[in-house]
Amino acid sequence: MVDSVDFTDIRVAEDTIEAVVDVLESGRFVKGPLVERFENRFAETCGVDHAVAVSSGTAAILLALEAAGIGEGDSVFVPGHTFFASASPVLALGATPVFVDVDPETYTMDPDSLATAVAAADNPAAVIPVHIYGGMADVDAIDAIASEHDLFVVEDSCQAHFASRDGATAGTVGDAGAFSFYPSKNMTVGGDGGMAITDDADLAETMRMLRNHGRGDEGVHRRLGLNYRLDETNAAVGLRQLDRVRDWSERRRAAARRYTDRLADVDAVTTPFVPADVEHVFHLYVIQVPDREALADFLADRNVDTGVHYPTPAHQHPAIVSRVETPELPVTESLCDRILSLPMHPRLTDAEVDYVCSAIEEFYQ
Ligand SMILES: Cc1ncc(COP(=O)(O)O)c(C=O)c1O
């Protein structure tokens, strides 16, 4: 029985408040037992050997790549249709992001586009499939290309906590998985936070060291690391959210099914495609429409908030264009003009979904 939902809702479960107060009263704010407990529970829930809690999803991607030795001169393959932070850690490490196109139905990295880019790149070293919106990229096909070319695979699972494909959980197929707990995500830590997961003990140990100033057990700074630690209060919240996230994702799926059923007869709307073997967690419910801005305005007039994730493809941001050569990615670029995120959260009622769908029907009448 769920007694509360997420932090976009003001209600916070009593046990979460108590857990945070306990941390504050303990005076132990960092490097305490709750971070370790959160890591162990997260790893167990994913079915991997190691989880390393960090200060953000961006840090999780960065530390996984850094621990794998990715750096200057390396090419790292990233889909164009993603949030900026799938690519920025690559540049921060001095490596080169090579952008590849996405599949027009699932919006995730297109394995054929990846294969073409790998064949043409200098020093192919790593790939970052992104499980955008809570769906899952074709990790098996991507992993096959990665194995052939000895690429390190970090699954950007920042939007896909416990999504799965063919029974495999997001983040567990590649060498490492990265998660974000930013407050709008399917689960949060009551602030910023992230988690990197892996089955590789050496990689995990290096990530632990790098997140804590590159410091080894003996107190000597062995590598140049910075501070990417997660706080105890955040771990306390994360543990409570972990108890509930699957339930919330089930509610998101139910809302998504209702949207898709209700919008099936509106010809102008393309609803999300979910492959039969994918358990989507619907971080976002994104439709495609020809006249996005007009529909968004029409919905706003009826008090329906929508969003665009993302209006600018990752490879076209000034911070990227000024640093690397960027290709044309036709699918990514056409999506950016057509996508619209409808309201999606675990408290969404059937009546609210119906209200949004009726407004969309009215717009297209
Ligand atoms: C796909 C994707 N990658 C990376 C990130 C970065 O996560 P964070 O905001 O926790 O640094 C996010 C979250 O915003 C994301 O959605």
PDB file of N, CA and C and ligand atoms in Angstrom, residues 56-58 61 82-83 85-86 130 156 158-159 180 182 185 193 310, ligand 1:
ATOM      1  N   SER A  56      25.078  13.024  -8.788  1.00  0.00           N
ATOM      2  CA  SER A  56      24.131  13.270  -9.890  1.00  0.00           C
ATOM      3  C   SER A  56      24.259  12.158 -10.927  1.00  0.00           C
ATOM      4  N   GLY A  57      23.300  12.142 -11.851  1.00  0.00           N
ATOM      5  CA  GLY A  57      23.397  11.200 -12.971  1.00  0.00           C
ATOM      6  C   GLY A  57      24.575  11.552 -13.865  1.00  0.00           C
ATOM      7  N   THR A  58      24.824  12.836 -14.015  1.00  0.00           N
ATOM      8  CA  THR A  58      25.962  13.297 -14.821  1.00  0.00           C
ATOM      9  C   THR A  58      27.269  12.732 -14.243  1.00  0.00           C
ATOM     10  N   ILE A  61      27.714   9.013 -15.089  1.00  0.00           N
ATOM     11  CA  ILE A  61      28.211   8.773 -16.456  1.00  0.00           C
ATOM     12  C   ILE A  61      29.698   9.116 -16.524  1.00  0.00           C
ATOM     13  N   THR A  82      18.798  13.113 -27.027  1.00  0.00           N
ATOM     14  CA  THR A  82      18.961  12.892 -25.589  1.00  0.00           C
ATOM     15  C   THR A  82      19.184  14.214 -24.886  1.00  0.00           C
ATOM     16  N   PHE A  83      19.231  14.143 -23.550  1.00  0.00           N
ATOM     17  CA  PHE A  83      19.563  15.319 -22.758  1.00  0.00           C
ATOM     18  C   PHE A  83      21.066  15.584 -22.889  1.00  0.00           C
ATOM     19  N   ALA A  85      23.364  16.082 -20.906  1.00  0.00           N
ATOM     20  CA  ALA A  85      24.289  15.415 -19.968  1.00  0.00           C
ATOM     21  C   ALA A  85      24.678  14.002 -20.385  1.00  0.00           C
ATOM     22  N   SER A  86      24.065  13.459 -21.451  1.00  0.00           N
ATOM     23  CA  SER A  86      24.583  12.175 -21.964  1.00  0.00           C
ATOM     24  C   SER A  86      25.920  12.409 -22.650  1.00  0.00           C
ATOM     25  N   VAL A 130      21.097   5.442 -24.614  1.00  0.00           N
ATOM     26  CA  VAL A 130      20.260   6.173 -23.653  1.00  0.00           C
ATOM     27  C   VAL A 130      18.856   5.566 -23.665  1.00  0.00           C
ATOM     28  N   ASP A 156      22.995   4.876 -20.278  1.00  0.00           N
ATOM     29  CA  ASP A 156      22.420   6.049 -19.612  1.00  0.00           C
ATOM     30  C   ASP A 156      20.968   5.704 -19.270  1.00  0.00           C
ATOM     31  N   CYS A 158      19.284   7.168 -16.844  1.00  0.00           N
ATOM     32  CA  CYS A 158      18.845   8.265 -15.967  1.00  0.00           C
ATOM     33  C   CYS A 158      17.338   8.458 -15.989  1.00  0.00           C
ATOM     34  N   GLN A 159      16.678   8.015 -17.081  1.00  0.00           N
ATOM     35  CA  GLN A 159      15.213   8.157 -17.162  1.00  0.00           C
ATOM     36  C   GLN A 159      14.511   6.804 -17.055  1.00  0.00           C
ATOM     37  N   SER A 180      19.921   8.750 -12.582  1.00  0.00           N
ATOM     38  CA  SER A 180      19.768  10.083 -11.976  1.00  0.00           C
ATOM     39  C   SER A 180      18.626  10.024 -10.966  1.00  0.00           C
ATOM     40  N   TYR A 182      17.443  13.100  -9.930  1.00  0.00           N
ATOM     41  CA  TYR A 182      16.914  14.471 -10.040  1.00  0.00           C
ATOM     42  C   TYR A 182      15.410  14.423  -9.704  1.00  0.00           C
ATOM     43  N   LYS A 185      12.568  12.716 -11.705  1.00  0.00           N
ATOM     44  CA  LYS A 185      12.738  11.333 -12.191  1.00  0.00           C
ATOM     45  C   LYS A 185      11.750  10.376 -11.504  1.00  0.00           C
ATOM     46  N   GLY A 193      21.149  13.634  -7.137  1.00  0.00           N
ATOM     47  CA  GLY A 193      21.847  12.408  -6.751  1.00  0.00           C
ATOM     48  C   GLY A 193      21.938  11.495  -7.946  1.00  0.00           C
ATOM     49  N   TYR A 310      13.494  16.830 -26.294  1.00  0.00           N
ATOM     50  CA  TYR A 310      14.129  18.114 -26.059  1.00  0.00           C
ATOM     51  C   TYR A 310      14.027  18.938 -27.331  1.00  0.00           C
TER      52      TYR A 310
HETATM   53  C1  LIG B   1      19.058  11.067 -20.287  1.00  0.00           C
HETATM   54  C2  LIG B   1      19.709  11.785 -19.150  1.00  0.00           C
HETATM   55  N1  LIG B   1      21.050  11.678 -18.996  1.00  0.00           N
HETATM   56  C3  LIG B   1      21.685  12.294 -17.984  1.00  0.00           C
HETATM   57  C4  LIG B   1      21.004  13.048 -17.061  1.00  0.00           C
HETATM   58  C5  LIG B   1      21.774  13.759 -15.986  1.00  0.00           C
HETATM   59  O1  LIG B   1      21.310  13.487 -14.703  1.00  0.00           O
HETATM   60  P1  LIG B   1      21.476  14.595 -13.551  1.00  0.00           P
HETATM   61  O2  LIG B   1      20.537  15.707 -13.844  1.00  0.00           O
HETATM   62  O3  LIG B   1      21.119  13.845 -12.297  1.00  0.00           O
HETATM   63  O4  LIG B   1      22.897  15.006 -13.566  1.00  0.00           O
HETATM   64  C6  LIG B   1      19.619  13.185 -17.175  1.00  0.00           C
HETATM   65  C7  LIG B   1      18.819  13.931 -16.173  1.00  0.00           C
HETATM   66  O5  LIG B   1      18.466  15.026 -16.210  1.00  0.00           O
HETATM   67  C8  LIG B   1      18.954  12.549 -18.253  1.00  0.00           C
HETATM   68  O6  LIG B   1      17.628  12.678 -18.422  1.00  0.00           O
END
